[in-house]
XYZ file of C-alpha atoms in Angstrom:
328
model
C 88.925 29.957 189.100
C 92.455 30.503 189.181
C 92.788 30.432 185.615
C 89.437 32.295 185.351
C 91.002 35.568 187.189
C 94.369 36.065 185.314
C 91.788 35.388 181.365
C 89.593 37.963 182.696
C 92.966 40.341 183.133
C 94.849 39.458 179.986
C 91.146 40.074 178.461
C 90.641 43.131 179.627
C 94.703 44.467 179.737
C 93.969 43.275 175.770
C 91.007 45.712 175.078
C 92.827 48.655 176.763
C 95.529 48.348 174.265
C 93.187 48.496 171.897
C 91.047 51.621 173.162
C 91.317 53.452 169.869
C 90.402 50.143 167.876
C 87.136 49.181 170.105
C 86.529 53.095 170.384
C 85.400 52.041 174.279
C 87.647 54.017 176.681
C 90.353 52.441 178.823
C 88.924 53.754 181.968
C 86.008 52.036 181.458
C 87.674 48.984 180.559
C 90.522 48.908 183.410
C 87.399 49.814 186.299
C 85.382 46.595 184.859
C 88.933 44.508 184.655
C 89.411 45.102 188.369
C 86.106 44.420 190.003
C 85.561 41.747 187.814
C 88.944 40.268 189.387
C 88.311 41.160 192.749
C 84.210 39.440 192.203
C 86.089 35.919 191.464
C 88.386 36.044 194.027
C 85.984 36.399 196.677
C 83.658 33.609 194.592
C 86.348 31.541 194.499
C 87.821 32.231 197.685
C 87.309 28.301 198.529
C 90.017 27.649 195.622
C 92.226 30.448 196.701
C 91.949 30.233 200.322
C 91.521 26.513 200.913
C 92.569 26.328 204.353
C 90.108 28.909 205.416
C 86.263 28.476 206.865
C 83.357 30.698 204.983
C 83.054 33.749 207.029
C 86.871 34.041 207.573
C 87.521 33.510 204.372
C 85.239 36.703 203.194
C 86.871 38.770 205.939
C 90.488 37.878 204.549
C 89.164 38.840 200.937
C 87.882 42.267 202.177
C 90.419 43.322 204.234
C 93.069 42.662 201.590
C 91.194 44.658 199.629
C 90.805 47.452 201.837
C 94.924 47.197 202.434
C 95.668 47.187 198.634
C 93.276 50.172 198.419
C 95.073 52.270 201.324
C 98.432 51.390 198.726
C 96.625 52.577 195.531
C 94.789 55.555 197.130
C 97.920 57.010 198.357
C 99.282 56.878 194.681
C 96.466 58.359 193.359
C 95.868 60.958 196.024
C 99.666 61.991 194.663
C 98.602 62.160 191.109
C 95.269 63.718 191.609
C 97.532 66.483 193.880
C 100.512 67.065 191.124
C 97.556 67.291 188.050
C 96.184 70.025 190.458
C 99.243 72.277 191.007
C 100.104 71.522 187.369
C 96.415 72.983 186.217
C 97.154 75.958 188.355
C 99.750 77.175 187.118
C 99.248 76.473 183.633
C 95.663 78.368 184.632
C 98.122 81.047 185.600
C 99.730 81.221 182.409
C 103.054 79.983 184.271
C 104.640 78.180 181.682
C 105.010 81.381 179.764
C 108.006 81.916 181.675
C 109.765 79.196 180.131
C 108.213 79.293 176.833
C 108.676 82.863 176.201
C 112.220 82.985 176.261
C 112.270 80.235 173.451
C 112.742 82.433 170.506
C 114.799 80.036 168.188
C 113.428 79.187 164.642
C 116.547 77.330 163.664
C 115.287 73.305 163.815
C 118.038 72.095 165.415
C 118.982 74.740 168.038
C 115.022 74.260 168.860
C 114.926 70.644 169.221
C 117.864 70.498 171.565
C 116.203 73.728 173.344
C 112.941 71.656 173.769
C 113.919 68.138 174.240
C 116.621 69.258 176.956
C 114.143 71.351 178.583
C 111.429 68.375 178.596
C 113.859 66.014 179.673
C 114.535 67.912 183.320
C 110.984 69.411 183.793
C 109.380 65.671 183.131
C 111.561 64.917 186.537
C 109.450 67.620 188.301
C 106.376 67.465 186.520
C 105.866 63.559 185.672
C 106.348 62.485 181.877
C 102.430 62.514 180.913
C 101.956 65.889 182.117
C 105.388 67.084 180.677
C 104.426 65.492 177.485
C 100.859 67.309 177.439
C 102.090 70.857 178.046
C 105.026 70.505 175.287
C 102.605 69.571 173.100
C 100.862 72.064 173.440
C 103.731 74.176 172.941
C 104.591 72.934 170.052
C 101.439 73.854 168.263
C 102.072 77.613 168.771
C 105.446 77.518 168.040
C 105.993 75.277 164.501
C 103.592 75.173 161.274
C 104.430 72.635 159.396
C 102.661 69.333 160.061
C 106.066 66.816 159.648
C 107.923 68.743 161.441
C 104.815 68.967 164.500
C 105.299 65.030 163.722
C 109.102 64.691 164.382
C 109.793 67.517 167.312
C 106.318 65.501 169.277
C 107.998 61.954 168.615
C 111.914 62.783 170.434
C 109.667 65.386 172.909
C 107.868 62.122 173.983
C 111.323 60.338 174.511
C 112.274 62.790 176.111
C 109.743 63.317 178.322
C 109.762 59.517 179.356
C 113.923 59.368 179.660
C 113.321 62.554 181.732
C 110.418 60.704 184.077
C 112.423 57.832 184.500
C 115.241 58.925 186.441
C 112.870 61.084 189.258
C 111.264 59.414 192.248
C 108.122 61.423 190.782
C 109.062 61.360 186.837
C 106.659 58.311 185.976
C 103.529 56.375 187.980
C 105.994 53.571 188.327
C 108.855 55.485 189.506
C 106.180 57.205 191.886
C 105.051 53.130 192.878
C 108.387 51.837 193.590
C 109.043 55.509 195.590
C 105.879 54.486 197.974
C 106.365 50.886 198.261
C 109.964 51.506 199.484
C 111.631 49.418 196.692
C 113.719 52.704 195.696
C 115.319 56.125 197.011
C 114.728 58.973 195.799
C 119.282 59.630 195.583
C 119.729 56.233 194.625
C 117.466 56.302 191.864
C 118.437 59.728 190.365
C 122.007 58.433 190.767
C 122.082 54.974 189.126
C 119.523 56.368 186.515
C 120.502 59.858 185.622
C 123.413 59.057 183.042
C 121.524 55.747 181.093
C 118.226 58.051 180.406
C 120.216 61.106 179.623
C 121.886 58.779 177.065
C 118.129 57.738 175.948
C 117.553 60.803 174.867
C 121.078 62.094 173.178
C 121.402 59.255 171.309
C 117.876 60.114 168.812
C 118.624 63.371 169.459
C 122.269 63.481 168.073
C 120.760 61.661 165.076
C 118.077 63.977 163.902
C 120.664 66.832 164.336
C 122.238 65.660 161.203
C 118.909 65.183 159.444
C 117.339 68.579 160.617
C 118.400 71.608 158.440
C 117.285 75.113 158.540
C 114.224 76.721 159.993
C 111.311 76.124 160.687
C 107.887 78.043 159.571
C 106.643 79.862 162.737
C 102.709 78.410 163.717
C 100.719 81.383 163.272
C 97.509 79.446 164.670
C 96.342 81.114 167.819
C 95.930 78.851 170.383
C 92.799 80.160 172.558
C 91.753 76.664 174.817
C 93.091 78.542 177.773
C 91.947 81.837 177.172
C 91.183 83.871 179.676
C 89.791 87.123 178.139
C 92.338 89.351 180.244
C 95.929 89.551 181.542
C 97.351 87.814 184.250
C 99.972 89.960 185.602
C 103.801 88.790 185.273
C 103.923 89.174 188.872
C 101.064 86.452 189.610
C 102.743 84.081 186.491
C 106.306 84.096 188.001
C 104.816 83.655 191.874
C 102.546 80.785 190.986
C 104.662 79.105 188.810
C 107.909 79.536 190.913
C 105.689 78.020 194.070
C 103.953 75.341 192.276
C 107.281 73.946 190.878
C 108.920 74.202 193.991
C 106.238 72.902 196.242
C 106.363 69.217 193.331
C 110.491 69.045 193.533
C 109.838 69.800 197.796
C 108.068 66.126 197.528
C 111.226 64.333 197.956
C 112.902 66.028 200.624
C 109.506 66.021 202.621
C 109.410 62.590 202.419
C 113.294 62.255 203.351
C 112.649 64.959 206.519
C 108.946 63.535 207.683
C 109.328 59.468 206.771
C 105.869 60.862 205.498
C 104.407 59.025 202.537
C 104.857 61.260 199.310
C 101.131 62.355 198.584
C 101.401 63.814 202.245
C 103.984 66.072 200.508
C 101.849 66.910 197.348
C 99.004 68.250 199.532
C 100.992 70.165 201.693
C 102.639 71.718 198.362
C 98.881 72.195 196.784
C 97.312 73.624 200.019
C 100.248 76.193 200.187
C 99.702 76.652 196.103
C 95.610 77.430 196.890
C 96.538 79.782 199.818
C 98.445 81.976 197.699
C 95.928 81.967 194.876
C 93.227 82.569 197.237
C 95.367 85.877 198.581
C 96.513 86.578 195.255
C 92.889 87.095 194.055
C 90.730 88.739 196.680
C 90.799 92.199 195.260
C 90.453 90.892 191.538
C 87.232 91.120 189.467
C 84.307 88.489 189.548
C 85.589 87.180 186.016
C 89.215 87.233 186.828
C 88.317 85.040 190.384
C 86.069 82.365 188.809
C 88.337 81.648 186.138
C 91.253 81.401 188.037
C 89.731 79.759 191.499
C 90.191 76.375 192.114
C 87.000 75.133 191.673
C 87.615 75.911 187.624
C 90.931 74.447 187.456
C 89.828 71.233 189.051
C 87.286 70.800 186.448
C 90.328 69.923 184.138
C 92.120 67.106 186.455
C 92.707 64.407 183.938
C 89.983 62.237 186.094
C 89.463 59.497 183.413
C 93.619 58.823 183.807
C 93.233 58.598 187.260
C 90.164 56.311 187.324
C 91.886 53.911 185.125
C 95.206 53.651 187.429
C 92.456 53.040 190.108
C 91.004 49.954 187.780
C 94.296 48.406 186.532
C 95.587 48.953 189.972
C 92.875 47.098 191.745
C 92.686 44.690 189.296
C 97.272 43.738 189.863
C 95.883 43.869 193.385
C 93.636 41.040 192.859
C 96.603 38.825 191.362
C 98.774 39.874 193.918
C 96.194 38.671 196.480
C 95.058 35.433 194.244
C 99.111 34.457 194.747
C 99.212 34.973 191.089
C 101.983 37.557 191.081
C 104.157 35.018 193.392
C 103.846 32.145 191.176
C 104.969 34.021 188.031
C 107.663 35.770 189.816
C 108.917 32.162 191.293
């Protein structure tokens, strides 16, 4: 059985790499892997838990699953809570502030321009989400396919050299944060300088291989459109007070002792409030676009079902004692 549980991981961990391949979606794949892990524990609880009788040994199983589910839930209560904000303001149009002062067309003033910019709002944002809204940046601001190819490629390492040095920059920077193994100065401190140098060093390089301009996108980019204006007034509140309330998270947590998802939904009930203000005198259309109830309906929910999967599924090894065997 014990060999049984870590086959059925590597199995499944082997079909999530290969999501594209088997065309079957890792969230699918990473839910199965875990119950399927936690189903031979408890059936072979009598291998695992030897020196246990029957019903004690069931009530051992489920309450260490219930314990590594208060860990995961408070993980994913933090990402579900960061998406959130991050849908609102984008909802709001708030990134507008930042991207419409990027006027550039010369290649390499705008890579440094974007990369730099990635690179400190991946700290605030997390890397994936970072990473999703430079993307879509970059459609509306550069033509040519290649170079869509080559600015996407060092925006991605810069979005993860960015995520890596925040306490909320990456899930596993936001794992270590929870489980205590790091603080939030210590990590920004030993970490800062080595992924700033993760990004210069690529980025130094295609300096010298970028020359001129490039050809301005002239595709208009509609997924988020809104049919009306939101005023500059609402763009600069909501985005000023949803990035504050995400970069608050770490200084909550250093003032309360307060896990950090505690801090995210005190920063996305503050967010809603002001929304909810900011839109009682606006027009039916203009509310139930911009409400909450809409922008929820584009939380990333497959990403955060398959933390919850491979998650549950590390909790099952950790359980098993197969975690403290490899790490012995």
């Amino acid at each position: 059985m014990y060999l049984t549980l870590l086959a059925v991981f590597v199995v499944g961990y082997f079909f999530i790499a290969l999501e594209h391949t088997v065309k079957i979606d890792k969230a699918a794949t990473a839910l199965l892997t875990g119950t399927l892990c936690w189903v031979i524990y408890i059936l072979g609880r009598d291998v695992f838990i030897a020196d246990m009788p029957g019903d004690e040994s069931i009530h051992f199983v489920t309450e260490s699953l219930r314990e590594n589910l208060g860990e995961i839930a408070e993980i994913l209560f933090f990402l579900l809570g960061a998406m959130t904000i991050v849908e609102i303001i984008d909802a709001h149009e708030g990134f507008s502030v930042i991207t419409d002062r990027i006027t550039t067309t010369n290649r390499v003033k705008l890579l440094w321009i974007l990369c730099l910019l990635t690179f400190f709002l991946s700290a605030a944002l997390d890397n994936l989400t970072t990473a999703i809204v430079m993307s879509a940046l970059l459609r509306k601001l550069i033509h040519e396919k290649r170079d869509l190819w080559m600015f996407a490629g060092l925006l991605i390492i810069a979005a993860n050299a960015g995520g890596a040095w925040s306490p909320i920059g990456d899930v596993t920077t936001i794992m270590l944060w929870i489980g205590g193994q790091v603080t939030a100065m210590h990590i920004i401190k030993e970490i800062f300088l080595p992924s700033l140098v993760c990004l210069l060093v690529p980025l130094t390089i295609m300096s010298f291989r970028f020359k001129g301009d490039i050809a301005k996108s002239t595709e208009i980019d509609d997924e988020y459109s809104h049919g009306f204006e939101v005023s500059n007034f609402d763009k600069n509140l909501v985005f000023s007070i949803g990035i504050g309330a995400l970069l608050f998270v770490p200084i909550f947590k250093t003032i309360t002792h307060l896990p950090p998802f505690m801090g995210v939904l005190l920063g996305l009930s503050i967010v809603w409030i002001t929304t909810e203000i900011l839109h009682r005198n606006k027009t039916v259309e203009e509310k139930k676009t911009l409400a909450i109830s809409n922008v929820l309906r584009r939380i990333d929910t497959p990403s955060i079902l398959f933390f919850l999967g491979i998650l549950v599924a590390v909790g099952a090894l950790q359980s098993a004692g197969h975690l403290a065997d490899m790490s012995r």
